[in-house]
Coordinates of C-alpha atoms in Angstrom, one line a residue:
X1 CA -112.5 -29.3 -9.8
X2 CA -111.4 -25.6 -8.6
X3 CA -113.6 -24.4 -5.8
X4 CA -114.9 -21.0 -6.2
X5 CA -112.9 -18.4 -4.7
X6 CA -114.2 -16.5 -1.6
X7 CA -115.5 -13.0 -2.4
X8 CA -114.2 -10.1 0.1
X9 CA -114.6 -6.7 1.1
X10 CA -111.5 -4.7 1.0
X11 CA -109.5 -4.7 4.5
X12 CA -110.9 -8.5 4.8
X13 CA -108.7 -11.3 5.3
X14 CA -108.8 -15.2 5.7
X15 CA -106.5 -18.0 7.2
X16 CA -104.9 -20.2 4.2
X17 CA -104.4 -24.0 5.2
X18 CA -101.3 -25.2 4.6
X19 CA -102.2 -26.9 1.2
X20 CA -103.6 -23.7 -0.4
X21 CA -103.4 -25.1 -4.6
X22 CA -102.7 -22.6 -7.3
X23 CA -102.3 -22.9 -11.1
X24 CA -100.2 -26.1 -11.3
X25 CA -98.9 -24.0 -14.3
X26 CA -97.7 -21.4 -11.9
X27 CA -95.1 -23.5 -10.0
X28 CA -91.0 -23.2 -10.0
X29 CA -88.9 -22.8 -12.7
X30 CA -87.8 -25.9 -14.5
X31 CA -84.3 -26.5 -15.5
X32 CA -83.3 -28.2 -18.7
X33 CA -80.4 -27.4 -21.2
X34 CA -80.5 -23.3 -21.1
X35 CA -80.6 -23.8 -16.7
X36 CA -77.4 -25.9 -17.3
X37 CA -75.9 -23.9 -20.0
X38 CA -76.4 -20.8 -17.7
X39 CA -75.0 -22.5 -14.7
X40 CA -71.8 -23.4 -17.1
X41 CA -71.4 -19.6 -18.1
X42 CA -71.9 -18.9 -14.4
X43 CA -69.0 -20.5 -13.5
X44 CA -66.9 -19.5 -16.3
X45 CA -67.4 -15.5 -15.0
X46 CA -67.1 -16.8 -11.4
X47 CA -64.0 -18.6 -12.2
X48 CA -62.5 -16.1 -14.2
X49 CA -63.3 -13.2 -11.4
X50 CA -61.9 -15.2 -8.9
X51 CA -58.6 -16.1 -10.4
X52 CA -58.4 -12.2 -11.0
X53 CA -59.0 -11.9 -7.1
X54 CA -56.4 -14.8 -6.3
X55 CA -53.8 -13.0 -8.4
X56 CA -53.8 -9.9 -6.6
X57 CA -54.5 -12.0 -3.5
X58 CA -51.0 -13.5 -3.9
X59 CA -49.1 -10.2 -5.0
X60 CA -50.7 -8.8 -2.1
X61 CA -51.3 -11.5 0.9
X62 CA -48.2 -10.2 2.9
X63 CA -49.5 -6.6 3.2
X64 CA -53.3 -8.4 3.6
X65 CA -52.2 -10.4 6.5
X66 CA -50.0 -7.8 8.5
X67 CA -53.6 -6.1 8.4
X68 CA -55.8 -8.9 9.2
X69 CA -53.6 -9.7 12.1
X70 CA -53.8 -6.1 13.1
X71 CA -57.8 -5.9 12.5
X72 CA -59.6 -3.6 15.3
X73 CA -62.4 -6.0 16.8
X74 CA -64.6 -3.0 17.6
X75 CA -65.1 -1.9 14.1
X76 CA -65.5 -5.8 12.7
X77 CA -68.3 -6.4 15.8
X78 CA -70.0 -3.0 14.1
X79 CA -69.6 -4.5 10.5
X80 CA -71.1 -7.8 11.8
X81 CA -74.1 -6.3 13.2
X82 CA -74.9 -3.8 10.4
X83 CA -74.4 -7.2 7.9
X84 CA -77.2 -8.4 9.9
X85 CA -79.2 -5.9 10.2
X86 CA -79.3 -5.4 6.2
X87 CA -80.0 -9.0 5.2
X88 CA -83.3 -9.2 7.9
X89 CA -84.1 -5.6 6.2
X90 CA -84.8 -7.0 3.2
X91 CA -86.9 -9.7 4.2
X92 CA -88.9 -7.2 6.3
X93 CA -89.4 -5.2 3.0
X94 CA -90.3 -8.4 1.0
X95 CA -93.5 -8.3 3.7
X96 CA -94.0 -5.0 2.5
X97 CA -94.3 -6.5 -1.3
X98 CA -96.4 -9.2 -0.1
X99 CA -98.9 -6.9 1.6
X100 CA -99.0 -5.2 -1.6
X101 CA -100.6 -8.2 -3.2
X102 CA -102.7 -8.8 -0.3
X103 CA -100.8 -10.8 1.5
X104 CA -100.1 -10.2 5.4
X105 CA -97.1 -12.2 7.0
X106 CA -95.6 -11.5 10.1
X107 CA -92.0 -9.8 10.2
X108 CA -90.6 -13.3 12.3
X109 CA -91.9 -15.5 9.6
X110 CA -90.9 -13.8 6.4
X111 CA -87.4 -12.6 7.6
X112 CA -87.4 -16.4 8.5
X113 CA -88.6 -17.4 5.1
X114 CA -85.8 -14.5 3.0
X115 CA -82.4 -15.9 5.1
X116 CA -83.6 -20.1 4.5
X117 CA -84.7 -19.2 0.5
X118 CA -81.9 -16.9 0.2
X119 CA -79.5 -19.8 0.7
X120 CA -80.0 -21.0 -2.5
X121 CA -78.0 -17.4 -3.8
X122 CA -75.2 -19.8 -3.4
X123 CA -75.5 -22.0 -6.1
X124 CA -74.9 -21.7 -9.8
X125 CA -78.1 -20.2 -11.5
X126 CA -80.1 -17.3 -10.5
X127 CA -83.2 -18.9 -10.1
X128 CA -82.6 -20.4 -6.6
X129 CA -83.1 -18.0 -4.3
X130 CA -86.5 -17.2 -6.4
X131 CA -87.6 -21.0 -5.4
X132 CA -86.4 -20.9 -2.2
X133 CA -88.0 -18.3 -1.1
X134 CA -90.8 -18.9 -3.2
X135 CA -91.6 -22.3 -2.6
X136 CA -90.9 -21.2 1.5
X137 CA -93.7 -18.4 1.0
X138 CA -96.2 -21.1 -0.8
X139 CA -95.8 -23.6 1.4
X140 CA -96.6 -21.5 4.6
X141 CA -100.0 -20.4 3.2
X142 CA -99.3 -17.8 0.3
X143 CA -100.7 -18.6 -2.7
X144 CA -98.6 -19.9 -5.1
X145 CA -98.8 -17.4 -8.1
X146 CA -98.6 -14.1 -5.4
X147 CA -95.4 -16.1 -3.5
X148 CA -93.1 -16.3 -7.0
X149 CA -94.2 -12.6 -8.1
X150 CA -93.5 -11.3 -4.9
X151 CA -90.4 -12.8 -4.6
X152 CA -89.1 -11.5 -8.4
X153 CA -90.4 -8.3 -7.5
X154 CA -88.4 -7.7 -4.6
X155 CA -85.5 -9.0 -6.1
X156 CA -86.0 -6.0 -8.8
X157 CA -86.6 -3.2 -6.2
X158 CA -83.8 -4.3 -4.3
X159 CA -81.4 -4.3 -6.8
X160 CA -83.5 -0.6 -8.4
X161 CA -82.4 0.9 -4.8
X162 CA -78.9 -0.4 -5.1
X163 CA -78.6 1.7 -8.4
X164 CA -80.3 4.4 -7.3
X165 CA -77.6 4.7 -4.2
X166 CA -74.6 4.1 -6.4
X167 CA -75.8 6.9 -8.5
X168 CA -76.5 9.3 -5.4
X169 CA -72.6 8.1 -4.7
X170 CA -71.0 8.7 -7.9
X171 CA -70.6 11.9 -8.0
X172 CA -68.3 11.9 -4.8
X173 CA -66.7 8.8 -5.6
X174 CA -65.4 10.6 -9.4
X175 CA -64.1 13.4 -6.9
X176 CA -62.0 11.1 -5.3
X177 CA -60.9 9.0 -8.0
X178 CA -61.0 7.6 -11.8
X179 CA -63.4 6.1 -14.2
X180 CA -64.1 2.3 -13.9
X181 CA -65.5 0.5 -16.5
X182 CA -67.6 -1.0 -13.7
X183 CA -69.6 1.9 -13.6
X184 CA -71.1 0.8 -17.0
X185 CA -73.6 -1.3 -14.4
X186 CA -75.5 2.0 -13.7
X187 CA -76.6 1.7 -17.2
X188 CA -79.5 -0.5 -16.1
X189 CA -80.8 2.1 -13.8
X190 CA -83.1 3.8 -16.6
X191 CA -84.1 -0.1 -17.8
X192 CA -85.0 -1.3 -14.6
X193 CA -87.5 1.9 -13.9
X194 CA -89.3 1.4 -17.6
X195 CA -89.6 -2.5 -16.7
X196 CA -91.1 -2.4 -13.5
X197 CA -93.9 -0.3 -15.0
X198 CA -96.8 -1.9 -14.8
X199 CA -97.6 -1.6 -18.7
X200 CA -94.5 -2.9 -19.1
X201 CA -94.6 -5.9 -17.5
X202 CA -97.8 -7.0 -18.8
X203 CA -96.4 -6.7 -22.3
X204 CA -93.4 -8.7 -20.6
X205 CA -96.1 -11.3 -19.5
X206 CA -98.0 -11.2 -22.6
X207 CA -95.0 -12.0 -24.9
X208 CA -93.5 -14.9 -22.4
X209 CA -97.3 -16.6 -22.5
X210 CA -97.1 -16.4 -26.9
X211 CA -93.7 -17.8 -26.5
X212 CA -94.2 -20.8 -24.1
X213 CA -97.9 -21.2 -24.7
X214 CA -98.2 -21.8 -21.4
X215 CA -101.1 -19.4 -19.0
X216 CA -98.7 -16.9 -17.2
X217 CA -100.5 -15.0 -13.8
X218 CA -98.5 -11.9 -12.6
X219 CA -100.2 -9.8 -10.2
X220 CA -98.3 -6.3 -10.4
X221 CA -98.9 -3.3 -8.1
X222 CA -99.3 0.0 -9.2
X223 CA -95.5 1.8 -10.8
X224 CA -96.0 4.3 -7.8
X225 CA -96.6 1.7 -5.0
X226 CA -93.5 -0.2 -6.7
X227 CA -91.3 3.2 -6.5
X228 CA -91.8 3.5 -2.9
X229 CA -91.0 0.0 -2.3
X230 CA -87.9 0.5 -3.7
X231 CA -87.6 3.8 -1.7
X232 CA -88.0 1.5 1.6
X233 CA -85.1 -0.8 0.0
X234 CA -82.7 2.4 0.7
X235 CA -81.7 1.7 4.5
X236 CA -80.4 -1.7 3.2
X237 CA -77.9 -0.2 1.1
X238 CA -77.1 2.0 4.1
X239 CA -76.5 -1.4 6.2
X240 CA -74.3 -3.2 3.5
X241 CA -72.3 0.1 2.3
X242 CA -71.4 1.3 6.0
X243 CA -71.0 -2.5 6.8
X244 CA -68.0 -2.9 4.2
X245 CA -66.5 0.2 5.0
X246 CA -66.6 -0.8 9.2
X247 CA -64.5 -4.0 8.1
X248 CA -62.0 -1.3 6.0
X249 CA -61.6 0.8 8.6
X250 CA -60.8 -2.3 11.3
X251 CA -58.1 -2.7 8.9
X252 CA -57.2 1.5 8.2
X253 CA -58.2 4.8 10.0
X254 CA -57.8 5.8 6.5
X255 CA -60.5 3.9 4.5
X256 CA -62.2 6.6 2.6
X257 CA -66.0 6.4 3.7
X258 CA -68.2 7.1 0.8
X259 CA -65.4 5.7 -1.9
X260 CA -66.0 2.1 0.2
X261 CA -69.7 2.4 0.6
X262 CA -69.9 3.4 -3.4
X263 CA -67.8 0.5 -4.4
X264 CA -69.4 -2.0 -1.9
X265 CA -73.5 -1.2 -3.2
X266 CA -72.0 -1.4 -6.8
X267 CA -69.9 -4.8 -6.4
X268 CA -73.3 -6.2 -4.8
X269 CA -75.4 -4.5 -8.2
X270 CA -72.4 -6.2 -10.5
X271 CA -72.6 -10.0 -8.5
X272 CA -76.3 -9.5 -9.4
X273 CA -76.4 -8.7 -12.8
X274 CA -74.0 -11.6 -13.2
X275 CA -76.8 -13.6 -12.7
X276 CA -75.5 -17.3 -13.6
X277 CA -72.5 -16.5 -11.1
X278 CA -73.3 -18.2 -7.2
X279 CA -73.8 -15.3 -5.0
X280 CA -71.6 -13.1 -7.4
X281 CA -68.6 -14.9 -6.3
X282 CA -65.8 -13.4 -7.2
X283 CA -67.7 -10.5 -9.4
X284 CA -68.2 -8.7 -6.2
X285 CA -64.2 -8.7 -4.6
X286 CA -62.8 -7.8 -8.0
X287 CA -65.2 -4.6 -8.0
X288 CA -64.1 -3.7 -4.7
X289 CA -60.7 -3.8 -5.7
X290 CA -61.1 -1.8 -8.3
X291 CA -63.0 0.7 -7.1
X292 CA -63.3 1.1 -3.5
X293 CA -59.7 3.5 -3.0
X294 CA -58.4 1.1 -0.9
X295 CA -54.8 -0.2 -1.0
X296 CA -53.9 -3.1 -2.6
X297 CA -53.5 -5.2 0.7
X298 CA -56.2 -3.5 2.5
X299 CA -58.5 -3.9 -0.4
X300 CA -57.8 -8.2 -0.4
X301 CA -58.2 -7.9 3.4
X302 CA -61.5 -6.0 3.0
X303 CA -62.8 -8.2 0.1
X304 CA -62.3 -11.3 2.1
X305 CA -63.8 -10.7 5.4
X306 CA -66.5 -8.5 4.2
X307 CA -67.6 -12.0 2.3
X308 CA -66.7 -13.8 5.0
X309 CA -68.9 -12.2 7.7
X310 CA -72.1 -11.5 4.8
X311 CA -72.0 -15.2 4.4
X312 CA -71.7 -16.1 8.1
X313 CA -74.8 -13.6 8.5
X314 CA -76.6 -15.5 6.0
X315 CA -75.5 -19.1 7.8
X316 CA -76.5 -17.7 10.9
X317 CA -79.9 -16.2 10.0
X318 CA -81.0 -19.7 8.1
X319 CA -80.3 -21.7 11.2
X320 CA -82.1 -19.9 13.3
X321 CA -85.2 -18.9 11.2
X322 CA -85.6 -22.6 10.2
X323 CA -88.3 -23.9 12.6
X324 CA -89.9 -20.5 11.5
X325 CA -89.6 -20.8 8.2
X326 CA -90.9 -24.9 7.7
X327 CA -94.1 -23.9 9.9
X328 CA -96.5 -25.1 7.7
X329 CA -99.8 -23.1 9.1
X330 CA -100.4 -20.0 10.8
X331 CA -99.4 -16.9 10.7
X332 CA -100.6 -16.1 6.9
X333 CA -103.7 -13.8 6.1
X334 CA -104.5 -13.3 2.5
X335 CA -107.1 -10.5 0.8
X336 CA -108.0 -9.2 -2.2
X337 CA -104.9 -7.2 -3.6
X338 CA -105.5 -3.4 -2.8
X339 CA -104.4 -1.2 -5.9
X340 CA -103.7 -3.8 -8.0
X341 CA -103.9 -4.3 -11.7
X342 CA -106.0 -7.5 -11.4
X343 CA -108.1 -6.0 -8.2
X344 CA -109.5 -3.2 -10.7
X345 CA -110.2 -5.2 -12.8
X346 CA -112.8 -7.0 -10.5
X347 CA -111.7 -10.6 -10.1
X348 CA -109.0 -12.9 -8.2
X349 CA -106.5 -14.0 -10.9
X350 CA -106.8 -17.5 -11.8
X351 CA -104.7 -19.9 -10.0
X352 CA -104.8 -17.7 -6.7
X353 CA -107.5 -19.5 -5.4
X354 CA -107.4 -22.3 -2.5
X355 CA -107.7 -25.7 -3.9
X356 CA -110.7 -28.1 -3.8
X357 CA -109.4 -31.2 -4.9

């Protein structure tokens, strides 16, 4: 049997054990024939966007290496630490979702728990990073149905800011160059406002729960709350953007700043929407080529080490948080969920609640 859930006053908070239960109905995607079908597509686009990237790789690597060989280590030491300092930004904002649904987590565990989740970015299928993280968030004391939805939800406002600062950019990018079909990705911008409407996602969660039959819990904060969440995502995009164009201009004192920081936020937004693609591999370089107003060589040079040193960042950030991150108790407070749909409403939602078996 389900214990009943503690009662408590706004601004109240309790430890979670380590084996805080939730709706077993609540847990990690499953994979089955659409998971591997995905995966498959995945790595047709990835494939296909890498060859594209080899190609002018080849018809370029002479160029690209006279630069590489001539890189400024000044400017690369700047793009490594502004790599960083991104990537642990958007942990510390995914604390600012969880608080949001009543969750408090100190800023060394969940920057801890983003870089070891976010590993799994790197493997066919979108879903990984979602368990990673999410089963890292559950298993240190968040309840189970509040870790997944936080996790999704950052994901969206992340991704929301990213388009948000490609369209501050475009207007200055046009200036200094042509169309790209890529641009076609700011085209979700609109979408991904409506969806993360509260209203809108509960008709989102209403329609998956008729179509699986199975008991879906989503705890969603206000659209307002959400909007500035994705607000506080904007320094991120800041980090990534200025980071690309610091590994350009190691390369060229004539990398053109806001064409590189343009092109860099929007070959992030395309690897994204690629969804089945591992970490957008190969998505992201060809966009960058294509857009960023950077020679052919310098372009390949750029494309390459800017991957190189995000995924180094990640590497790095993993080892390190890991004894953080697989701390199973401590450290976790969890409330009622101030704002909220389900908090209005008067009740915990089911599934939220610790375990008494």
């Amino acid at each position: 049997m389900t214990a009943e859930p503690d009662r408590m006053e706004p601004g109240a908070g309790r430890d979670v054990p380590s084996d805080v239960g939730d709706d077993p109905g609540a847990g990690p995607p499953t994979t089955g024939r659409g998971a591997r079908l995905g995966s498959l597509i995945g790595l047709v686009l990835g494939g296909a966007a890498l060859v594209l990237v080899l190609r002018t790789l080849g018809r370029e690597w002479e160029q690209a290496e006279h630069h590489l060989r001539n890189a400024r280590p000044g400017w690369l030491l700047l793009a490594v630490i502004l790599a960083a300092a991104g990537m642990s930004s958007i942990g510390l904002v995914w604390g600012r979702v969880l608080d949001q649904l009543g969750v408090a987590v100190g800023a060394a565990r969940v920057v801890a728990w983003y870089f070891v989740g976010e590993l799994g970015k790197y493997l066919p299928g979108g879903v990984w990073p979602v368990v990673g993280r999410g089963e890292l968030a559950r298993r240190g004391g968040v309840p189970r149905s509040r870790a997944y939805t936080s996790v999704a939800l950052s994901l969206g406002m992340l991704y929301l800011a990213a388009l948000f600062t490609v369209a501050a950019l475009i207007p200055f990018a046009l200036s200094e160059g042509g169309y790209s079909p890529w641009m076609l990705f700011l085209l979700a911008l609109p979408i991904g406002v409506v969806v993360l409407h509260h209203d809108v996602l509960e008709r989102i969660v209403s329609v998956v729960r008729r179509l699986t039959g199975r008991v879906v819990h989503l705890d969603v904060p206000r659209w307002r709350q959400s909007l500035t969440l994705v607000a506080a995502y904007l320094p991120t995009w800041a980090f990534i953007g200025v980071s690309t164009w610091a590994v350009a201009r190691a390369l060229t004192p004539e990398a053109p700043f806001v064409r590189v920081v343009f092109a860099a936020v929007l070959s992030w937004v395309a690897g994204f929407l690629a969804v089945p693609v591992p970490a957008g591999a190969g998505i992201r370089e060809a966009v960058l080529l294509a857009t960023s107003g950077l020679g052919g060589g310098v372009a390949v040079a750029t494309a390459i080490v800017a991957r190189l040193i995000f995924v180094g960042v990640d590497c790095l950030g993993a080892f390190v948080g890991l004894p953080v991150a697989t701390r199973r108790r401590g450290g976790v407070r969890v409330g009622p969920m101030p704002g909220s749909i389900d908090h209005r409403e008067g009740g915990p939602v089911p599934g939220d609640e610790p375990s008494g078996r």
